[in-house]
Amino acid sequence: MKCCTIIPAGGIGKRFGSDIPKQFAEINSIPVLIHTLRIFEDIDDVEAIVLSVHNEWFTYTKELLKKYDIKKVAEIVIGGVQRQDSVRHALKTKTVESAEIVLVHDAVRPFVSKKLVQSIIDTAEEAGAVIPAVMPKETIKERSHKGMVVKTIDRSKLCLVQTPQGYWQDIIQNAYTQAAKVNFSGTDSASLVEFIGYKITIIDGEDTNIKITDPLDLKIGKMILDDIS
Ligand code: C5P
C-alpha cells in the first residue's frame, strides 16, 4: 500500500472543558472527527486510515463511521495516556505495517486542504520525513514560572508545526521504537524522528489548518468551514 493515515483521536479533551472530547463536538451539525475523515476519504493516495480512540468512545466511534458512511477506516485501536501512545498503538497494526508512507494527522484539525495533504505525501515520498508549519505572527518571549519576561526570542528562526506529518514507514517505526526504549516523549511525531537524528523537511502549512483546542476554536472553525465549503 502506498500510503495510510493514522488519526489519533484518543484524547479526552481536558482543555476543552466539556464532557464531550473535542473530536466529537459538532461544527455545522457534523462531528469534527467526521469532517477530518472526509478529507482523507477523498484522497486517492490514502488507501487506509487507522484510528486511535479512547476505549469509552470506541462503540460511539464505530456508530459514527457507519452513520456517515466512512469507508477507509481499516482498523480502530485503543489509544493511550499520551498522544504518543495512541500513535504507537496504531503503528503496530497490519494496516500501517503494509504502508510505504505513513501520515499522522490530528483528529482535531478538520480544515486541512487536500492540496496540503497531497504535498505532504509527495514530499514524504522523496524526503522520508516532512511536516507543515506556519511562521509565528506575534512577538515571542520566554517567561519565568513567576510570569516575568526572561527574554525575547528571534521569531524568524521559529515555526508553528501542524499535521499531517508524513514519513517513510521504517523511519517512523524506528523513531517510536527508539523513543520507547529510553522513555523519550514529544508532543508530535517529528520530535521522535528528530530524536533518532533523521532530517525533517518543512513545507508551508495553512493558517486555516487550526487545531480545535477550546470552545472558541469551534466558532472560528465554523467560519473557516463556511468559507472553504
Ligand atoms: O491534546 P492535543 O490537542 O495535543 O491532541 C491532539 C490529537 O491527539 C487529538 O486528535 C487527540 O484526540 C489526540 N490524542 C490521542 N491520545 C491522547 C491524547 C490526544 O489520540 N492520549
mmCIF file of C-alpha atoms and ligand atoms in Angstrom:
data_model
loop_
_atom_site.group_PDB
_atom_site.id
_atom_site.type_symbol
_atom_site.label_atom_id
_atom_site.label_comp_id
_atom_site.label_asym_id
_atom_site.label_seq_id
_atom_site.Cartn_x
_atom_site.Cartn_y
_atom_site.Cartn_z
ATOM 1 C CA MET A 1 0.000 0.000 0.000
ATOM 2 C CA LYS A 2 1.316 3.428 -0.901
ATOM 3 C CA CYS A 3 0.002 5.478 1.990
ATOM 4 C CA CYS A 4 -2.018 5.110 5.150
ATOM 5 C CA THR A 5 -3.054 7.775 7.658
ATOM 6 C CA ILE A 6 -3.007 7.395 11.420
ATOM 7 C CA ILE A 7 -5.548 9.642 13.080
ATOM 8 C CA PRO A 8 -5.030 9.886 16.845
ATOM 9 C CA ALA A 9 -8.475 10.619 18.291
ATOM 10 C CA GLY A 10 -7.888 9.213 21.755
ATOM 11 C CA GLY A 11 -7.818 12.458 23.719
ATOM 12 C CA ILE A 12 -10.448 13.225 26.322
ATOM 13 C CA GLY A 13 -10.111 16.989 25.934
ATOM 14 C CA LYS A 14 -9.106 18.261 29.378
ATOM 15 C CA ARG A 15 -8.501 21.763 27.968
ATOM 16 C CA PHE A 16 -11.831 21.770 26.160
ATOM 17 C CA GLY A 17 -13.864 21.958 29.385
ATOM 18 C CA SER A 18 -16.708 19.741 28.178
ATOM 19 C CA ASP A 19 -17.916 16.155 28.744
ATOM 20 C CA ILE A 20 -17.553 15.524 25.027
ATOM 21 C CA PRO A 21 -13.977 15.226 23.709
ATOM 22 C CA LYS A 22 -13.345 17.960 21.126
ATOM 23 C CA GLN A 23 -13.102 15.497 18.209
ATOM 24 C CA PHE A 24 -16.765 14.626 18.782
ATOM 25 C CA ALA A 25 -18.005 18.224 19.121
ATOM 26 C CA GLU A 26 -20.044 19.329 16.119
ATOM 27 C CA ILE A 27 -19.481 22.067 13.547
ATOM 28 C CA ASN A 28 -22.494 22.629 11.280
ATOM 29 C CA SER A 29 -24.084 19.538 12.913
ATOM 30 C CA ILE A 30 -21.250 17.187 11.869
ATOM 31 C CA PRO A 31 -18.632 15.878 14.347
ATOM 32 C CA VAL A 32 -15.121 17.300 13.975
ATOM 33 C CA LEU A 33 -13.756 13.752 13.536
ATOM 34 C CA ILE A 34 -16.056 13.172 10.547
ATOM 35 C CA HIS A 35 -15.005 16.444 8.905
ATOM 36 C CA THR A 36 -11.392 15.274 9.284
ATOM 37 C CA LEU A 37 -12.020 11.754 7.990
ATOM 38 C CA ARG A 38 -13.870 13.036 4.906
ATOM 39 C CA ILE A 39 -10.742 14.877 3.742
ATOM 40 C CA PHE A 40 -8.689 11.666 3.729
ATOM 41 C CA GLU A 41 -11.569 9.631 2.241
ATOM 42 C CA ASP A 42 -11.320 11.871 -0.809
ATOM 43 C CA ILE A 43 -7.571 11.483 -1.457
ATOM 44 C CA ASP A 44 -6.802 8.529 -3.726
ATOM 45 C CA ASP A 45 -3.216 8.045 -2.494
ATOM 46 C CA VAL A 46 -4.527 7.446 1.046
ATOM 47 C CA GLU A 47 -5.627 3.837 0.853
ATOM 48 C CA ALA A 48 -6.460 3.239 4.508
ATOM 49 C CA ILE A 49 -6.928 5.018 7.812
ATOM 50 C CA VAL A 50 -6.128 3.743 11.306
ATOM 51 C CA LEU A 51 -7.933 5.497 14.140
ATOM 52 C CA SER A 52 -6.890 5.560 17.812
ATOM 53 C CA VAL A 53 -9.763 6.190 20.200
ATOM 54 C CA HIS A 54 -10.330 6.082 23.955
ATOM 55 C CA ASN A 55 -11.952 2.790 24.983
ATOM 56 C CA GLU A 56 -15.031 4.617 26.336
ATOM 57 C CA TRP A 57 -15.633 6.129 22.881
ATOM 58 C CA PHE A 58 -14.940 3.003 20.801
ATOM 59 C CA THR A 59 -18.560 1.960 20.215
ATOM 60 C CA TYR A 60 -19.686 5.530 19.603
ATOM 61 C CA THR A 61 -16.899 5.990 17.044
ATOM 62 C CA LYS A 62 -17.945 2.820 15.207
ATOM 63 C CA GLU A 63 -21.532 4.090 15.098
ATOM 64 C CA LEU A 64 -20.371 7.430 13.672
ATOM 65 C CA LEU A 65 -18.340 5.718 10.932
ATOM 66 C CA LYS A 66 -21.424 3.742 9.948
ATOM 67 C CA LYS A 67 -23.770 6.721 10.123
ATOM 68 C CA TYR A 68 -21.554 8.894 7.932
ATOM 69 C CA ASP A 69 -20.551 6.042 5.605
ATOM 70 C CA ILE A 70 -16.795 6.389 6.205
ATOM 71 C CA LYS A 71 -15.159 3.578 4.236
ATOM 72 C CA LYS A 72 -11.377 3.852 4.576
ATOM 73 C CA VAL A 73 -11.010 3.174 8.322
ATOM 74 C CA ALA A 74 -9.359 -0.249 8.199
ATOM 75 C CA GLU A 75 -8.615 -0.606 11.928
ATOM 76 C CA ILE A 76 -9.510 1.131 15.186
ATOM 77 C CA VAL A 77 -7.117 0.752 18.113
ATOM 78 C CA ILE A 78 -7.455 1.836 21.710
ATOM 79 C CA GLY A 79 -5.451 4.980 22.422
ATOM 80 C CA GLY A 80 -3.040 5.542 25.281
ATOM 81 C CA VAL A 81 -2.437 8.064 28.048
ATOM 82 C CA GLN A 82 -0.500 10.449 25.780
ATOM 83 C CA ARG A 83 -0.938 11.202 22.065
ATOM 84 C CA GLN A 84 2.406 9.477 21.525
ATOM 85 C CA ASP A 85 0.968 6.235 22.992
ATOM 86 C CA SER A 86 -2.102 6.485 20.759
ATOM 87 C CA VAL A 87 0.114 6.815 17.663
ATOM 88 C CA ARG A 88 2.380 3.991 18.886
ATOM 89 C CA HIS A 89 -0.595 1.619 19.190
ATOM 90 C CA ALA A 90 -1.668 2.453 15.635
ATOM 91 C CA LEU A 91 1.877 1.832 14.332
ATOM 92 C CA LYS A 92 1.575 -1.814 15.448
ATOM 93 C CA THR A 93 -1.377 -2.568 13.155
ATOM 94 C CA LYS A 94 -1.099 -4.685 9.997
ATOM 95 C CA THR A 95 -2.538 -1.778 8.009
ATOM 96 C CA VAL A 96 0.307 0.561 8.965
ATOM 97 C CA GLU A 97 2.905 -2.193 8.609
ATOM 98 C CA SER A 98 1.901 -2.666 4.972
ATOM 99 C CA ALA A 99 2.177 1.035 4.046
ATOM 100 C CA GLU A 100 5.173 2.671 2.355
ATOM 101 C CA ILE A 101 4.257 6.135 3.642
ATOM 102 C CA VAL A 102 2.573 6.846 6.959
ATOM 103 C CA LEU A 103 0.794 10.129 7.627
ATOM 104 C CA VAL A 104 -0.123 11.188 11.159
ATOM 105 C CA HIS A 105 -2.921 13.750 11.428
ATOM 106 C CA ASP A 106 -4.708 15.121 14.495
ATOM 107 C CA ALA A 107 -8.407 14.245 14.580
ATOM 108 C CA VAL A 108 -8.981 17.821 15.710
ATOM 109 C CA ARG A 109 -7.603 19.502 12.560
ATOM 110 C CA PRO A 110 -10.648 19.273 10.311
ATOM 111 C CA PHE A 111 -9.778 22.057 7.848
ATOM 112 C CA VAL A 112 -6.530 20.935 6.244
ATOM 113 C CA SER A 113 -6.776 21.238 2.461
ATOM 114 C CA LYS A 114 -6.474 18.194 0.205
ATOM 115 C CA LYS A 115 -3.719 20.105 -1.604
ATOM 116 C CA LEU A 116 -1.607 20.258 1.564
ATOM 117 C CA VAL A 117 -2.178 16.557 2.328
ATOM 118 C CA GLN A 118 -1.106 15.668 -1.222
ATOM 119 C CA SER A 119 2.027 17.859 -0.919
ATOM 120 C CA ILE A 120 2.922 16.063 2.303
ATOM 121 C CA ILE A 121 2.540 12.667 0.596
ATOM 122 C CA ASP A 122 4.595 13.740 -2.437
ATOM 123 C CA THR A 123 7.364 15.295 -0.330
ATOM 124 C CA ALA A 124 7.439 12.349 2.092
ATOM 125 C CA GLU A 125 7.930 10.001 -0.841
ATOM 126 C CA GLU A 126 11.121 11.837 -1.812
ATOM 127 C CA ALA A 127 12.462 13.062 1.527
ATOM 128 C CA GLY A 128 11.345 10.434 4.077
ATOM 129 C CA ALA A 129 10.132 12.914 6.694
ATOM 130 C CA VAL A 130 8.082 16.087 6.216
ATOM 131 C CA ILE A 131 5.991 18.422 8.357
ATOM 132 C CA PRO A 132 3.865 21.503 7.570
ATOM 133 C CA ALA A 133 4.449 24.692 9.536
ATOM 134 C CA VAL A 134 3.483 28.379 9.586
ATOM 135 C CA MET A 135 5.509 31.356 10.753
ATOM 136 C CA PRO A 136 4.612 32.953 14.100
ATOM 137 C CA LYS A 137 2.908 36.338 13.736
ATOM 138 C CA GLU A 138 3.291 37.544 17.306
ATOM 139 C CA THR A 139 6.374 38.576 19.249
ATOM 140 C CA ILE A 140 7.560 35.571 21.242
ATOM 141 C CA LYS A 141 9.093 35.780 24.717
ATOM 142 C CA GLU A 142 10.422 33.251 27.138
ATOM 143 C CA ARG A 143 8.702 33.647 30.517
ATOM 144 C CA SER A 144 9.643 32.543 34.014
ATOM 145 C CA HIS A 145 7.432 30.424 36.272
ATOM 146 C CA LYS A 146 6.608 33.639 38.116
ATOM 147 C CA GLY A 147 5.184 35.222 34.937
ATOM 148 C CA MET A 148 8.127 37.551 34.263
ATOM 149 C CA VAL A 149 9.828 38.090 30.903
ATOM 150 C CA VAL A 150 13.138 36.231 30.630
ATOM 151 C CA LYS A 151 13.972 37.291 27.058
ATOM 152 C CA THR A 152 12.627 37.880 23.558
ATOM 153 C CA ILE A 153 13.115 35.013 21.114
ATOM 154 C CA ASP A 154 14.082 35.658 17.470
ATOM 155 C CA ARG A 155 10.847 34.587 15.767
ATOM 156 C CA SER A 156 12.432 34.412 12.314
ATOM 157 C CA LYS A 157 14.029 31.140 13.466
ATOM 158 C CA LEU A 158 10.743 29.668 14.737
ATOM 159 C CA CYS A 159 7.757 27.956 13.187
ATOM 160 C CA LEU A 160 4.454 26.590 14.407
ATOM 161 C CA VAL A 161 4.126 22.952 13.468
ATOM 162 C CA GLN A 162 0.938 21.367 12.181
ATOM 163 C CA THR A 163 -0.207 17.998 10.871
ATOM 164 C CA PRO A 164 -0.420 15.925 8.685
ATOM 165 C CA GLN A 165 3.171 14.858 9.055
ATOM 166 C CA GLY A 166 4.495 12.276 6.597
ATOM 167 C CA TYR A 167 7.177 9.606 6.958
ATOM 168 C CA TRP A 168 8.530 6.502 5.292
ATOM 169 C CA GLN A 169 7.191 3.683 7.409
ATOM 170 C CA ASP A 170 10.602 2.433 8.525
ATOM 171 C CA ILE A 171 11.586 5.908 9.769
ATOM 172 C CA ILE A 172 8.517 6.471 11.943
ATOM 173 C CA GLN A 173 8.606 2.884 13.263
ATOM 174 C CA ASN A 174 12.269 3.253 14.171
ATOM 175 C CA ALA A 175 11.642 6.626 15.844
ATOM 176 C CA TYR A 176 8.844 5.289 18.071
ATOM 177 C CA THR A 177 10.809 2.119 18.925
ATOM 178 C CA GLN A 178 13.947 4.049 19.907
ATOM 179 C CA ALA A 179 11.929 6.619 21.890
ATOM 180 C CA ALA A 180 10.096 3.885 23.818
ATOM 181 C CA LYS A 181 13.406 2.235 24.804
ATOM 182 C CA VAL A 182 14.549 5.329 26.692
ATOM 183 C CA ASN A 183 11.156 6.813 27.626
ATOM 184 C CA PHE A 184 11.664 9.815 25.364
ATOM 185 C CA SER A 185 8.433 11.724 24.805
ATOM 186 C CA GLY A 186 7.419 14.508 22.452
ATOM 187 C CA THR A 187 4.217 16.329 21.547
ATOM 188 C CA ASP A 188 4.421 15.356 17.877
ATOM 189 C CA SER A 189 5.867 12.510 15.806
ATOM 190 C CA ALA A 190 8.550 14.797 14.375
ATOM 191 C CA SER A 191 10.092 15.206 17.851
ATOM 192 C CA LEU A 192 10.728 11.460 17.866
ATOM 193 C CA VAL A 193 12.098 11.456 14.316
ATOM 194 C CA GLU A 194 14.431 14.326 15.320
ATOM 195 C CA PHE A 195 15.441 12.206 18.304
ATOM 196 C CA ILE A 196 16.786 9.448 16.009
ATOM 197 C CA GLY A 197 18.659 12.080 14.018
ATOM 198 C CA TYR A 198 16.718 11.985 10.755
ATOM 199 C CA LYS A 199 16.478 15.258 8.815
ATOM 200 C CA ILE A 200 12.936 16.581 8.505
ATOM 201 C CA THR A 201 11.753 18.771 5.631
ATOM 202 C CA ILE A 202 9.409 21.678 6.407
ATOM 203 C CA ILE A 203 6.787 22.812 3.894
ATOM 204 C CA ASP A 204 4.304 25.682 4.183
ATOM 205 C CA GLY A 205 1.320 24.918 6.394
ATOM 206 C CA GLU A 206 -2.003 26.758 6.331
ATOM 207 C CA ASP A 207 -3.436 29.388 8.692
ATOM 208 C CA THR A 208 -6.813 27.690 8.325
ATOM 209 C CA ASN A 209 -5.390 24.316 9.450
ATOM 210 C CA ILE A 210 -6.186 25.113 13.088
ATOM 211 C CA LYS A 211 -6.253 22.604 15.923
ATOM 212 C CA ILE A 212 -9.604 22.647 17.725
ATOM 213 C CA THR A 213 -8.432 23.094 21.310
ATOM 214 C CA ASP A 214 -11.013 25.216 23.141
ATOM 215 C CA PRO A 215 -14.658 26.241 22.587
ATOM 216 C CA LEU A 216 -13.652 29.468 20.775
ATOM 217 C CA ASP A 217 -11.936 27.317 18.127
ATOM 218 C CA LEU A 218 -15.318 25.761 17.302
ATOM 219 C CA LYS A 219 -16.672 29.217 16.465
ATOM 220 C CA ILE A 220 -13.592 30.076 14.402
ATOM 221 C CA GLY A 221 -13.876 26.631 12.814
ATOM 222 C CA LYS A 222 -17.442 27.307 11.709
ATOM 223 C CA MET A 223 -16.267 30.482 9.975
ATOM 224 C CA ILE A 224 -13.454 28.605 8.217
ATOM 225 C CA LEU A 225 -15.778 25.797 7.153
ATOM 226 C CA ASP A 226 -18.414 28.181 5.810
ATOM 227 C CA ASP A 227 -15.662 29.970 3.894
ATOM 228 C CA ILE A 228 -13.998 26.909 2.333
ATOM 229 C CA SER A 229 -17.135 24.909 1.505
HETATM 230 O O1 C5P B 1 -4.432 17.142 23.173
HETATM 231 P P1 C5P B 1 -3.934 17.513 21.825
HETATM 232 O O2 C5P B 1 -4.609 18.743 21.302
HETATM 233 O O3 C5P B 1 -2.460 17.541 21.670
HETATM 234 O O4 C5P B 1 -4.440 16.334 20.880
HETATM 235 C C1 C5P B 1 -4.043 16.217 19.534
HETATM 236 C C2 C5P B 1 -4.665 14.944 18.974
HETATM 237 O O5 C5P B 1 -4.169 13.815 19.657
HETATM 238 C C3 C5P B 1 -6.201 14.920 19.135
HETATM 239 O O6 C5P B 1 -6.786 14.444 17.934
HETATM 240 C C4 C5P B 1 -6.412 13.958 20.289
HETATM 241 O O7 C5P B 1 -7.640 13.251 20.258
HETATM 242 C C5 C5P B 1 -5.233 13.008 20.121
HETATM 243 N N1 C5P B 1 -4.837 12.347 21.383
HETATM 244 C C6 C5P B 1 -4.799 10.952 21.415
HETATM 245 N N2 C5P B 1 -4.490 10.318 22.596
HETATM 246 C C7 C5P B 1 -4.220 11.020 23.708
HETATM 247 C C8 C5P B 1 -4.239 12.438 23.688
HETATM 248 C C9 C5P B 1 -4.542 13.079 22.495
HETATM 249 O O8 C5P B 1 -5.051 10.298 20.406
HETATM 250 N N3 C5P B 1 -3.941 10.360 24.831
#
